[in-house]
CSV table of C-alpha atoms and ligand atoms in Angstrom, one decimal:
chain,number,residue,atom,x,y,z
A,1413,MET,CA,-63.8,82.9,251.1
A,1414,SER,CA,-67.0,82.3,249.2
A,1415,ASP,CA,-67.2,80.3,246.0
A,1416,ALA,CA,-68.4,83.4,244.2
A,1417,GLU,CA,-65.1,85.1,244.9
A,1418,THR,CA,-62.7,82.4,243.9
A,1419,HIS,CA,-62.9,79.0,242.5
A,1420,SER,CA,-60.8,76.0,242.9
A,1421,ALA,CA,-61.2,73.5,240.1
A,1422,PRO,CA,-62.1,70.7,239.9
A,1423,LEU,CA,-65.4,71.0,241.8
A,1424,ASP,CA,-65.7,68.7,244.8
A,1425,ALA,CA,-68.8,66.5,245.1
A,1426,GLU,CA,-70.5,69.0,247.5
A,1427,SER,CA,-70.0,72.0,245.2
A,1428,PHE,CA,-71.1,69.9,242.2
A,1429,ARG,CA,-74.3,69.1,244.0
A,1430,ARG,CA,-75.0,72.7,244.8
A,1431,HIS,CA,-74.3,74.0,241.2
A,1432,GLY,CA,-76.0,71.0,239.7
A,1433,TYR,CA,-79.2,71.7,241.6
A,1434,ALA,CA,-78.9,75.4,240.6
A,1435,LEU,CA,-78.5,74.4,236.9
A,1436,ILE,CA,-81.5,72.1,237.0
A,1437,ASP,CA,-83.5,75.0,238.5
A,1438,TRP,CA,-82.2,77.2,235.7
A,1439,ILE,CA,-83.3,74.7,233.0
A,1440,ALA,CA,-86.8,74.3,234.6
A,1441,GLN,CA,-87.2,78.1,234.9
A,1442,TYR,CA,-86.1,78.5,231.3
A,1443,ARG,CA,-88.7,75.9,230.1
A,1444,GLU,CA,-91.4,77.5,232.2
A,1445,SER,CA,-90.6,80.9,230.7
A,1446,LEU,CA,-90.8,79.8,227.1
A,1447,PRO,CA,-94.4,80.8,226.3
A,1448,THR,CA,-93.5,84.4,227.3
A,1449,ARG,CA,-90.4,84.5,225.1
A,1450,SER,CA,-90.0,85.4,221.5
A,1451,VAL,CA,-89.1,82.2,219.5
A,1452,GLN,CA,-86.3,84.0,217.7
A,1453,HIS,CA,-82.9,85.1,218.9
A,1454,THR,CA,-82.3,88.8,219.6
A,1455,THR,CA,-78.7,89.1,218.4
A,1456,THR,CA,-76.8,90.3,215.4
A,1457,PRO,CA,-73.8,88.6,213.7
A,1458,GLY,CA,-70.7,88.9,215.8
A,1459,ALA,CA,-72.4,90.4,218.9
A,1460,ILE,CA,-71.9,87.4,221.0
A,1461,ARG,CA,-68.2,87.0,220.2
A,1462,GLU,CA,-67.7,90.7,221.0
A,1463,ARG,CA,-68.8,90.1,224.6
A,1464,LEU,CA,-66.4,87.2,225.0
A,1465,PRO,CA,-62.7,87.7,226.1
A,1466,ALA,CA,-60.2,87.2,223.4
A,1467,THR,CA,-58.4,84.4,225.3
A,1468,ALA,CA,-59.4,81.7,227.8
A,1469,PRO,CA,-59.2,82.8,231.5
A,1470,GLU,CA,-55.8,82.0,233.2
A,1471,GLN,CA,-57.5,81.6,236.6
A,1472,GLY,CA,-60.6,79.5,237.1
A,1473,GLU,CA,-63.8,81.6,237.6
A,1474,SER,CA,-66.7,80.8,239.9
A,1475,PHE,CA,-69.6,78.8,238.6
A,1476,GLU,CA,-72.0,81.6,239.5
A,1477,THR,CA,-70.1,83.9,237.1
A,1478,VAL,CA,-70.3,81.3,234.4
A,1479,LEU,CA,-74.1,80.9,234.9
A,1480,ARG,CA,-74.5,84.6,235.0
A,1481,ASP,CA,-72.9,84.9,231.6
A,1482,LEU,CA,-75.0,82.1,230.3
A,1483,ASP,CA,-77.9,84.4,230.8
A,1484,ALA,CA,-76.2,87.6,229.8
A,1485,ILE,CA,-74.2,86.5,226.8
A,1486,VAL,CA,-75.5,83.2,225.5
A,1487,MET,CA,-79.3,83.5,225.9
A,1488,PRO,CA,-79.7,86.5,223.5
A,1489,GLY,CA,-78.3,84.2,220.8
A,1490,ILE,CA,-80.6,81.3,221.4
A,1491,VAL,CA,-83.4,80.3,219.1
A,1492,HIS,CA,-86.0,78.6,221.3
A,1493,TRP,CA,-86.5,75.2,219.6
A,1494,GLN,CA,-88.5,74.0,222.6
A,1495,HIS,CA,-91.0,76.9,222.3
A,1496,PRO,CA,-94.7,76.1,221.9
A,1497,GLY,CA,-94.7,78.2,218.7
A,1498,TRP,CA,-91.9,76.1,217.2
A,1499,PHE,CA,-93.2,75.0,213.7
A,1500,ALA,CA,-89.9,75.3,211.7
A,1501,TYR,CA,-87.8,72.5,210.2
A,1502,PHE,CA,-88.7,69.6,212.5
A,1503,PRO,CA,-89.4,69.1,216.2
A,1504,ALA,CA,-86.2,68.6,218.3
A,1505,ASN,CA,-87.9,67.5,221.5
A,1506,SER,CA,-85.7,67.5,224.6
A,1507,SER,CA,-87.9,66.1,227.4
A,1508,TYR,CA,-87.0,66.4,231.0
A,1509,GLU,CA,-86.6,62.6,231.1
A,1510,SER,CA,-84.1,62.6,228.3
A,1511,ILE,CA,-82.2,65.5,229.8
A,1512,LEU,CA,-81.8,63.4,233.0
A,1513,GLY,CA,-80.7,60.4,230.9
A,1514,GLU,CA,-78.1,62.6,229.2
A,1515,LEU,CA,-76.9,63.8,232.6
A,1516,ALA,CA,-76.7,60.2,233.9
A,1517,SER,CA,-74.6,59.3,230.8
A,1518,ALA,CA,-72.3,62.2,231.3
A,1519,GLY,CA,-72.0,61.4,235.0
A,1520,LEU,CA,-71.0,57.8,234.2
A,1521,GLY,CA,-68.6,59.1,231.6
A,1522,VAL,CA,-68.1,55.7,230.0
A,1523,GLN,CA,-66.9,54.9,226.5
A,1524,GLY,CA,-68.9,52.0,224.8
A,1525,MET,CA,-66.8,51.3,221.8
A,1526,LEU,CA,-66.4,47.7,222.8
A,1527,TRP,CA,-68.7,45.5,224.8
A,1528,SER,CA,-65.9,45.0,227.3
A,1529,THR,CA,-65.4,48.8,227.8
A,1530,SER,CA,-68.8,48.9,229.5
A,1531,PRO,CA,-71.1,45.9,228.9
A,1532,ALA,CA,-74.2,47.7,230.0
A,1533,CYS,CA,-73.7,50.4,227.4
A,1534,THR,CA,-73.8,47.9,224.6
A,1535,GLU,CA,-76.5,45.5,226.1
A,1536,LEU,CA,-78.9,48.3,227.0
A,1537,GLU,CA,-78.6,49.8,223.5
A,1538,THR,CA,-79.1,46.4,221.8
A,1539,HIS,CA,-82.1,45.7,224.0
A,1540,VAL,CA,-83.8,49.0,223.7
A,1541,LEU,CA,-83.5,48.9,220.0
A,1542,ASP,CA,-85.1,45.5,219.9
A,1543,TRP,CA,-87.9,47.0,222.0
A,1544,LEU,CA,-88.3,49.7,219.2
A,1545,VAL,CA,-88.5,47.0,216.5
A,1546,HIS,CA,-91.6,45.6,218.2
A,1547,ALA,CA,-93.0,49.0,219.2
A,1548,LEU,CA,-92.8,50.4,215.7
A,1549,GLY,CA,-94.0,47.3,214.0
A,1550,LEU,CA,-90.7,46.9,212.1
A,1551,PRO,CA,-89.9,43.4,210.6
A,1552,ALA,CA,-88.1,40.8,212.7
A,1553,GLN,CA,-85.1,40.9,210.4
A,1554,PHE,CA,-84.0,44.0,212.4
A,1555,LEU,CA,-83.9,42.2,215.7
A,1556,SER,CA,-80.6,41.4,217.3
A,1557,THR,CA,-81.8,37.9,218.0
A,1558,GLY,CA,-81.5,37.1,214.3
A,1559,SER,CA,-79.0,38.2,211.7
A,1560,GLY,CA,-79.7,41.9,212.1
A,1561,GLY,CA,-79.9,44.4,214.9
A,1562,GLY,CA,-80.0,48.1,215.9
A,1563,VAL,CA,-77.4,50.7,216.7
A,1564,LEU,CA,-77.6,54.2,217.8
A,1565,GLN,CA,-75.9,56.7,215.5
A,1566,ASP,CA,-75.5,60.3,216.2
A,1567,THR,CA,-77.6,61.4,213.3
A,1568,ALA,CA,-79.6,60.2,210.3
A,1569,SER,CA,-76.7,61.6,208.2
A,1570,SER,CA,-74.3,59.2,209.8
A,1571,ALA,CA,-76.7,56.3,209.3
A,1572,ALA,CA,-76.9,57.2,205.6
A,1573,LEU,CA,-73.1,57.3,205.3
A,1574,VAL,CA,-72.7,54.0,207.2
A,1575,ALA,CA,-75.3,52.4,205.0
A,1576,LEU,CA,-73.6,53.7,201.8
A,1577,VAL,CA,-70.2,52.4,202.9
A,1578,ALA,CA,-71.7,49.0,203.5
A,1579,ALA,CA,-73.4,49.1,200.1
A,1580,ARG,CA,-70.1,50.1,198.4
A,1581,GLU,CA,-68.4,47.2,200.1
A,1582,ARG,CA,-71.1,44.8,199.2
A,1583,ALA,CA,-71.0,45.9,195.6
A,1584,THR,CA,-67.3,45.7,195.3
A,1585,ASN,CA,-66.9,42.4,197.2
A,1586,PHE,CA,-65.3,44.3,200.1
A,1587,ALA,CA,-62.7,45.9,197.9
A,1588,SER,CA,-61.6,48.4,200.5
A,1589,ASP,CA,-60.2,45.5,202.5
A,1590,ALA,CA,-57.3,45.5,200.1
A,1591,ARG,CA,-57.0,48.1,197.3
A,1592,GLY,CA,-59.2,51.0,198.3
A,1593,LEU,CA,-60.6,53.0,195.4
A,1594,SER,CA,-60.9,50.6,192.5
A,1595,ASP,CA,-62.2,50.6,188.9
A,1596,THR,CA,-65.3,48.8,190.2
A,1597,GLN,CA,-66.0,51.5,192.6
A,1598,ALA,CA,-65.8,54.1,189.9
A,1599,ARG,CA,-68.7,52.3,188.1
A,1600,LEU,CA,-71.1,52.3,191.1
A,1601,THR,CA,-74.2,54.4,191.0
A,1602,ALA,CA,-76.7,55.4,193.7
A,1603,TYR,CA,-80.3,56.6,193.5
A,1604,THR,CA,-82.6,58.8,195.5
A,1605,SER,CA,-85.5,61.2,194.9
A,1606,ASP,CA,-85.3,64.9,194.4
A,1607,GLN,CA,-87.0,65.2,197.9
A,1608,ALA,CA,-84.3,63.2,199.7
A,1609,HIS,CA,-82.3,64.8,202.4
A,1610,SER,CA,-79.1,66.6,201.5
A,1611,SER,CA,-77.2,64.1,203.7
A,1612,ILE,CA,-77.4,61.5,200.9
A,1613,GLU,CA,-75.4,63.7,198.5
A,1614,LYS,CA,-73.0,64.5,201.2
A,1615,SER,CA,-72.5,60.7,202.0
A,1616,MET,CA,-71.8,60.1,198.3
A,1617,ARG,CA,-69.0,62.7,198.4
A,1618,ILE,CA,-67.5,61.4,201.7
A,1619,ALA,CA,-67.7,57.7,200.7
A,1620,GLY,CA,-65.7,58.6,197.5
A,1621,LEU,CA,-68.5,57.7,195.0
A,1622,GLY,CA,-69.0,61.3,194.1
A,1623,LYS,CA,-72.0,63.5,193.7
A,1624,GLU,CA,-72.3,62.8,190.0
A,1625,ALA,CA,-72.9,59.1,190.6
A,1626,LEU,CA,-76.0,60.0,192.6
A,1627,ARG,CA,-79.0,59.9,190.3
A,1628,ILE,CA,-81.7,62.2,191.5
A,1629,ILE,CA,-85.1,60.8,190.5
A,1630,PRO,CA,-88.0,63.2,190.2
A,1631,SER,CA,-90.9,62.8,192.5
A,1632,ASP,CA,-94.6,62.9,191.8
A,1633,ALA,CA,-97.3,65.3,193.0
A,1634,SER,CA,-97.4,63.7,196.4
A,1635,GLY,CA,-93.6,63.9,196.8
A,1636,ALA,CA,-93.0,60.2,196.3
A,1637,MET,CA,-90.1,59.0,194.1
A,1638,ARG,CA,-91.3,58.2,190.5
A,1639,THR,CA,-90.5,54.5,190.3
A,1640,ASP,CA,-91.1,54.4,186.5
A,1641,LEU,CA,-88.2,57.0,186.2
A,1642,LEU,CA,-86.1,55.0,188.7
A,1643,HIS,CA,-86.5,52.0,186.4
A,1644,GLU,CA,-85.6,54.0,183.3
A,1645,ARG,CA,-82.5,55.4,184.9
A,1646,MET,CA,-81.3,52.1,186.2
A,1647,ALA,CA,-81.8,50.5,182.9
A,1648,SER,CA,-79.8,53.2,181.1
A,1649,ASP,CA,-77.0,53.1,183.6
A,1650,ARG,CA,-76.7,49.3,183.3
A,1651,ALA,CA,-76.7,49.6,179.5
A,1652,SER,CA,-73.7,52.0,180.0
A,1653,GLY,CA,-71.8,49.3,182.0
A,1654,LEU,CA,-72.5,50.9,185.4
A,1655,GLN,CA,-73.5,49.0,188.5
A,1656,CYS,CA,-76.5,50.1,190.6
A,1657,ALA,CA,-75.3,49.8,194.2
A,1658,PHE,CA,-77.4,51.9,196.5
A,1659,VAL,CA,-80.9,53.4,196.8
A,1660,THR,CA,-82.3,55.6,199.5
A,1661,ALA,CA,-86.0,55.8,200.0
A,1662,THR,CA,-87.5,58.4,202.2
A,1663,THR,CA,-90.6,57.8,204.3
A,1664,GLY,CA,-91.5,61.3,205.4
A,1665,THR,CA,-89.4,63.7,203.3
A,1666,THR,CA,-87.9,66.8,204.8
A,1667,GLY,CA,-89.7,69.4,202.6
A,1668,ILE,CA,-93.4,68.3,202.4
A,1669,ASN,CA,-93.5,64.9,204.2
A,1670,GLY,CA,-93.9,62.8,201.1
A,1671,PHE,CA,-93.6,59.0,201.3
A,1672,ASP,CA,-91.7,56.8,198.9
A,1673,ASP,CA,-93.2,53.5,198.0
A,1674,VAL,CA,-90.5,51.3,199.4
A,1675,ARG,CA,-92.0,48.0,198.1
A,1676,ALA,CA,-92.3,49.4,194.5
A,1677,ILE,CA,-88.7,50.7,194.8
A,1678,ARG,CA,-87.4,47.3,195.9
A,1679,GLU,CA,-89.3,45.7,193.0
A,1680,VAL,CA,-87.4,48.0,190.5
A,1681,CYS,CA,-84.1,47.2,192.3
A,1682,ARG,CA,-84.7,43.5,191.8
A,1683,ARG,CA,-85.0,44.0,188.1
A,1684,HIS,CA,-81.6,45.7,188.1
A,1685,THR,CA,-79.6,43.5,190.4
A,1686,HIS,CA,-76.0,43.0,189.4
A,1687,THR,CA,-73.9,40.2,190.8
A,1688,GLN,CA,-74.8,41.5,194.3
A,1689,PRO,CA,-78.2,42.8,195.3
A,1690,LEU,CA,-78.1,46.6,195.7
A,1691,TRP,CA,-78.5,48.1,199.2
A,1692,LEU,CA,-81.8,49.7,200.0
A,1693,HIS,CA,-81.7,52.2,202.8
A,1694,VAL,CA,-84.8,53.8,204.2
A,1695,ASP,CA,-84.7,57.2,205.9
A,1696,ALA,CA,-87.7,57.9,208.2
A,1697,ALA,CA,-85.9,60.5,210.2
A,1698,MET,CA,-88.9,62.5,211.5
A,1699,SER,CA,-91.9,60.4,210.6
A,1700,GLY,CA,-90.5,57.1,212.0
A,1701,THR,CA,-91.8,58.0,215.5
A,1702,ALA,CA,-95.4,58.0,214.2
A,1703,ALA,CA,-95.2,54.2,213.6
A,1704,LEU,CA,-95.6,53.8,217.4
A,1705,CYS,CA,-99.3,54.3,216.7
A,1706,PRO,CA,-100.8,51.3,214.8
A,1707,GLU,CA,-103.0,53.7,212.7
A,1708,PHE,CA,-99.8,55.4,211.3
A,1709,ARG,CA,-97.9,52.2,210.5
A,1710,PHE,CA,-97.9,53.1,206.8
A,1711,VAL,CA,-94.6,54.8,207.8
A,1712,VAL,CA,-93.0,51.4,208.1
A,1713,ASP,CA,-94.6,49.9,205.0
A,1714,GLY,CA,-92.0,48.1,202.9
A,1715,ALA,CA,-89.4,48.1,205.7
A,1716,GLU,CA,-89.1,44.3,205.2
A,1717,CYS,CA,-87.5,45.2,201.8
A,1718,ALA,CA,-84.8,47.3,203.4
A,1719,ASP,CA,-81.2,46.5,204.2
A,1720,SER,CA,-81.2,49.4,206.6
A,1721,TRP,CA,-83.8,51.6,208.1
A,1722,CYS,CA,-83.4,54.6,210.4
A,1723,PHE,CA,-85.3,57.2,212.3
A,1724,ASN,CA,-84.5,60.0,214.7
A,1725,PRO,CA,-85.8,59.7,218.3
A,1726,HIS,CA,-84.1,63.2,218.5
A,1727,LYS,CA,-86.8,64.7,216.3
A,1728,TRP,CA,-90.4,63.8,217.2
A,1729,MET,CA,-89.8,61.2,219.9
A,1730,PRO,CA,-88.9,63.2,223.0
A,1731,VAL,CA,-85.2,62.2,223.2
A,1732,ASN,CA,-82.8,65.1,223.0
A,1733,PHE,CA,-80.3,65.5,220.2
A,1734,ASP,CA,-78.3,63.4,219.3
A,1735,CYS,CA,-80.0,60.0,218.8
A,1736,ASP,CA,-80.6,58.2,215.6
A,1737,ALA,CA,-81.9,54.6,215.7
A,1738,MET,CA,-80.5,52.6,212.8
A,1739,PHE,CA,-81.5,49.0,212.0
A,1740,VAL,CA,-79.7,46.6,209.7
A,1741,ALA,CA,-81.0,43.3,208.3
A,1742,ASN,CA,-77.5,41.7,208.1
A,1743,ARG,CA,-75.1,43.0,210.7
A,1744,SER,CA,-72.2,40.9,209.5
A,1745,GLU,CA,-72.0,43.0,206.2
A,1746,LEU,CA,-71.9,46.2,208.2
A,1747,VAL,CA,-69.3,44.9,210.6
A,1748,ARG,CA,-67.1,43.6,207.8
A,1749,ALA,CA,-67.3,47.0,206.0
A,1750,LEU,CA,-66.3,49.0,209.1
A,1751,SER,CA,-64.2,46.7,211.3
A,1752,VAL,CA,-60.6,47.4,212.0
A,1753,LEU,CA,-59.0,45.6,215.0
A,1754,PRO,CA,-55.8,47.1,216.4
A,1755,GLU,CA,-53.9,45.2,219.1
A,1756,TYR,CA,-54.8,47.6,221.9
A,1757,LEU,CA,-58.5,46.8,221.4
A,1758,ARG,CA,-58.1,43.0,221.4
A,1759,ASN,CA,-60.0,41.3,224.3
A,1760,SER,CA,-61.3,37.9,225.0
A,1761,ALA,CA,-65.0,38.9,224.8
A,1762,THR,CA,-64.5,40.2,221.2
A,1763,GLU,CA,-62.5,37.1,220.3
A,1764,SER,CA,-65.3,34.8,221.7
A,1765,GLY,CA,-67.6,36.2,219.0
A,1766,SER,CA,-70.4,36.3,221.4
A,1767,VAL,CA,-70.7,40.1,222.0
A,1768,ILE,CA,-71.5,43.2,219.9
A,1769,ASP,CA,-68.8,45.8,219.6
A,1770,TYR,CA,-70.5,48.8,218.4
A,1771,ARG,CA,-67.3,50.5,217.2
A,1772,ASP,CA,-67.8,48.3,214.1
A,1773,TRP,CA,-71.2,49.7,213.4
A,1774,GLN,CA,-70.2,53.4,213.1
A,1775,ILE,CA,-67.6,55.8,211.8
A,1776,PRO,CA,-65.8,56.9,215.0
A,1777,LEU,CA,-64.2,54.6,217.5
A,1778,GLY,CA,-65.5,56.2,220.7
A,1779,ARG,CA,-69.2,56.3,221.6
A,1780,ARG,CA,-71.2,57.6,224.5
A,1781,PHE,CA,-74.0,56.0,226.4
A,1782,ARG,CA,-76.8,57.3,224.3
A,1783,ALA,CA,-79.1,54.4,225.1
A,1784,LEU,CA,-79.6,55.7,228.6
A,1785,LYS,CA,-81.7,58.7,227.5
A,1786,LEU,CA,-83.8,56.6,225.2
A,1787,TRP,CA,-84.3,54.1,228.0
A,1788,PHE,CA,-85.3,56.8,230.4
A,1789,VAL,CA,-87.9,58.2,228.0
A,1790,LEU,CA,-89.3,54.8,226.9
A,1791,ARG,CA,-89.7,53.8,230.6
A,1792,SER,CA,-91.0,57.0,231.9
A,1793,TRP,CA,-93.4,57.8,229.1
A,1794,GLY,CA,-94.4,54.3,228.2
A,1795,LEU,CA,-95.5,53.6,224.6
A,1796,GLU,CA,-99.1,54.8,225.4
A,1797,GLY,CA,-97.7,58.1,226.6
A,1798,LEU,CA,-95.8,58.5,223.4
A,1799,ARG,CA,-98.7,57.5,221.2
A,1800,LYS,CA,-100.9,60.1,223.0
A,1801,MET,CA,-98.4,62.8,222.2
A,1802,ILE,CA,-98.2,61.8,218.5
A,1803,ARG,CA,-101.9,61.6,218.1
A,1804,GLU,CA,-102.3,65.1,219.7
A,1805,HIS,CA,-99.8,66.6,217.3
A,1806,VAL,CA,-101.4,64.9,214.2
A,1807,SER,CA,-104.8,65.9,215.2
A,1808,MET,CA,-103.7,69.6,215.7
A,1809,ALA,CA,-102.1,69.4,212.3
A,1810,GLN,CA,-105.2,67.9,210.7
A,1811,GLU,CA,-107.3,70.7,212.2
A,1812,LEU,CA,-105.0,73.3,210.8
A,1813,ALA,CA,-105.1,71.6,207.4
A,1814,ALA,CA,-108.9,71.8,207.5
A,1815,ARG,CA,-108.7,75.5,208.1
A,1816,ILE,CA,-106.3,75.9,205.1
A,1817,ARG,CA,-108.7,73.8,202.9
A,1818,ALA,CA,-111.5,76.2,203.7
A,1819,SER,CA,-109.3,79.3,203.2
A,1820,THR,CA,-109.9,81.6,200.3
A,1821,HIS,CA,-106.3,82.7,199.9
A,1822,LEU,CA,-104.2,79.7,200.9
A,1823,HIS,CA,-104.0,76.1,199.7
A,1824,LEU,CA,-102.4,72.8,200.8
A,1825,VAL,CA,-99.5,71.9,198.5
A,1826,VAL,CA,-100.1,68.2,199.4
A,1827,GLU,CA,-102.6,66.5,201.6
A,1828,PRO,CA,-100.9,66.1,205.0
A,1829,LYS,CA,-100.5,62.5,206.2
A,1830,LEU,CA,-99.1,63.3,209.6
A,1831,ASN,CA,-97.9,66.5,211.5
A,1832,LEU,CA,-96.4,68.6,208.7
A,1833,ILE,CA,-98.5,71.0,206.7
A,1834,ALA,CA,-97.2,72.4,203.4
A,1835,ILE,CA,-99.0,75.6,202.5
A,1836,ALA,CA,-98.8,78.1,199.6
A,1837,HIS,CA,-100.5,81.4,198.9
A,1838,ASN,CA,-102.9,81.4,196.0
A,1839,ASP,CA,-101.2,84.5,194.7
A,1840,GLY,CA,-97.8,82.8,194.3
A,1841,ASP,CA,-94.3,82.9,195.8
A,1842,THR,CA,-94.1,86.6,196.6
A,1843,SER,CA,-97.2,86.4,198.7
A,1844,THR,CA,-96.1,83.1,200.4
A,1845,GLU,CA,-92.8,84.7,201.2
A,1846,ALA,CA,-94.5,87.8,202.7
A,1847,LEU,CA,-96.8,85.6,204.8
A,1848,MET,CA,-93.9,83.7,206.1
A,1849,GLN,CA,-92.0,86.8,207.1
A,1850,ARG,CA,-95.1,88.2,208.8
A,1851,VAL,CA,-95.6,85.1,210.8
A,1852,ASN,CA,-92.0,84.9,211.9
A,1853,ALA,CA,-91.9,88.6,212.8
A,1854,THR,CA,-94.6,88.0,215.4
A,1855,GLY,CA,-92.2,86.2,217.7
A,1856,HIS,CA,-94.9,83.8,218.9
A,1857,SER,CA,-94.5,81.4,216.0
A,1858,PHE,CA,-91.7,80.3,213.8
A,1859,VAL,CA,-92.2,78.5,210.5
A,1860,SER,CA,-89.7,77.5,207.7
A,1861,HIS,CA,-89.9,76.9,204.0
A,1862,CYS,CA,-88.9,74.7,201.1
A,1863,ARG,CA,-89.5,74.5,197.4
A,1864,PHE,CA,-91.6,71.8,195.8
A,1865,ALA,CA,-92.4,71.0,192.2
A,1866,GLY,CA,-94.3,67.7,192.2
A,1867,SER,CA,-96.0,67.6,188.8
A,1868,GLU,CA,-96.4,71.3,188.7
A,1869,GLN,CA,-94.2,74.4,188.5
A,1870,ASP,CA,-91.7,74.6,191.3
A,1871,ARG,CA,-93.1,76.8,194.1
A,1872,LEU,CA,-92.3,78.2,197.5
A,1873,VAL,CA,-93.9,76.3,200.4
A,1874,LEU,CA,-94.5,77.5,203.9
A,1875,ARG,CA,-94.0,74.5,206.2
A,1876,VAL,CA,-95.7,74.1,209.5
A,1877,SER,CA,-94.2,71.2,211.4
A,1878,ILE,CA,-96.2,70.5,214.5
A,1879,GLY,CA,-94.4,68.4,217.1
A,1880,SER,CA,-93.1,70.5,220.0
A,1881,LEU,CA,-93.8,69.0,223.4
A,1882,SER,CA,-95.2,72.3,224.6
A,1883,THR,CA,-97.5,73.1,221.6
A,1884,LYS,CA,-101.2,73.3,222.5
A,1885,ARG,CA,-104.2,74.2,220.5
A,1886,GLU,CA,-104.0,77.8,221.6
A,1887,HIS,CA,-100.6,78.1,219.9
A,1888,ILE,CA,-102.1,76.7,216.6
A,1889,ASP,CA,-104.9,79.3,217.0
A,1890,LEU,CA,-102.3,82.1,217.3
A,1891,LEU,CA,-100.5,80.9,214.2
A,1892,TRP,CA,-103.8,80.6,212.3
A,1893,ARG,CA,-104.7,84.1,213.2
A,1894,GLU,CA,-101.5,85.3,211.3
A,1895,LEU,CA,-102.0,82.9,208.5
A,1896,SER,CA,-105.6,83.9,207.9
A,1897,LEU,CA,-104.9,87.6,207.6
A,1898,ARG,CA,-105.0,88.5,204.0
B,2299,PLP,N1,-83.4,62.8,206.7
B,2299,PLP,C1,-84.5,63.5,206.7
B,2299,PLP,C2,-85.7,62.9,206.0
B,2299,PLP,C3,-84.7,64.7,207.5
B,2299,PLP,O1,-85.8,65.3,207.5
B,2299,PLP,C4,-83.5,65.2,208.2
B,2299,PLP,C5,-83.7,66.4,208.9
B,2299,PLP,O2,-82.9,67.2,209.2
B,2299,PLP,C6,-82.3,64.4,208.1
B,2299,PLP,C7,-82.3,63.3,207.4
B,2299,PLP,C8,-81.1,64.9,208.8
B,2299,PLP,O3,-81.1,64.4,210.1
B,2299,PLP,P1,-79.8,64.4,211.0
B,2299,PLP,O4,-79.6,65.8,211.5
B,2299,PLP,O5,-80.1,63.5,212.1
B,2299,PLP,O6,-78.7,64.0,210.1
């Protein structure tokens, strides 16, 4: 009886090999087919569920059938994030090397919550993150060989939450050790700019500080936080008996890729230090990768002032989602804020105090071997290979920016520093919206939008984020053809 007719689970090693090779072929063919596909999905709400049975199958089905349905049912609902015409949101690069690293991690199937549950899972992660400190030009305070160190979180959102919890504990002298929500906690305030990612507000809600305690500081015309207004707000909060506990600076904002002045922010923070210095977190989610190139090191300017700093290799660096690299200057505060040790996790390595247990650096207990895919990518590409990719994207973006500057009907909302171009139509929002719809209807390019005020009237912005691994100049030319039509 053939495997196509019936299936006996679980797969044996031989069948796994056969289906595994077929799936790798499927992925490679999919990637090769991307330039000929439309970026957008071709489905309507509910259409995919309609094609799925109401209940799970009682009898196992053959793998061939499952793969067939991947094509027939799933693919129409896929937006092709790896497409060369992908200019929306941010790059979400999933290189072949990282896919293989992910596969190796799943194959090993280890849990790395403690050093002792798979020492290599912890040590490779610590080591590769130390590599990144050097590679990005980050300050030595983030090295594991000193008081700090790096950890892989799933996302920048989790990094922000973890940083906020540590800030809360520092500000309340580790109150959650005992009483939980306290009067002190109710007096804590946090600060970020109106360009910061929405995950900061979400973290405030999850960490129990509340959305209202987050002070949204207006940004200037370049998208940077107004530090004069930060100072004013902190001064008035302190005068009201509140305690400034947490600031998030963003280096490479989501909307228009603005850069906060981290050093100036730290200077303001120093003037408003309560009994404990407030925690400064830097979110460099997309742009952090650019710091691999010495000429773009402005991305890490002021990192020495930060208690924590994070970026997403799962955006512009070609490591598939999820992979956020977070660095802290003082790991003991983070560990104290998040550590709980039940009897069943006790072990002699932990008790010796000589190992890192990453469960104390994150929200969940369990953790997978994320460092493998990062290691695979860093080793196969080499830093020079990554720099070449970044420089290519930035130069394509700068060439597009030059075309916009010379345009009679479009303008740049801000001067682009890296790979994200923020464009508006001279005739206003309605024309910007129409242009965006026209571009996205072509199927060969996909752009997204934001609103940005800066020092002017709030306006709609068409964002072109250039960073897909497969994007070449011909794809920028195609996009430009649409943008330049009046
Ligand atoms: N921070 C910034 C500046 C971003 O641009 C994004 C983008 O989505 C995020 C955070 C959220 O990243 P994640 O999905 O890793 O939480």
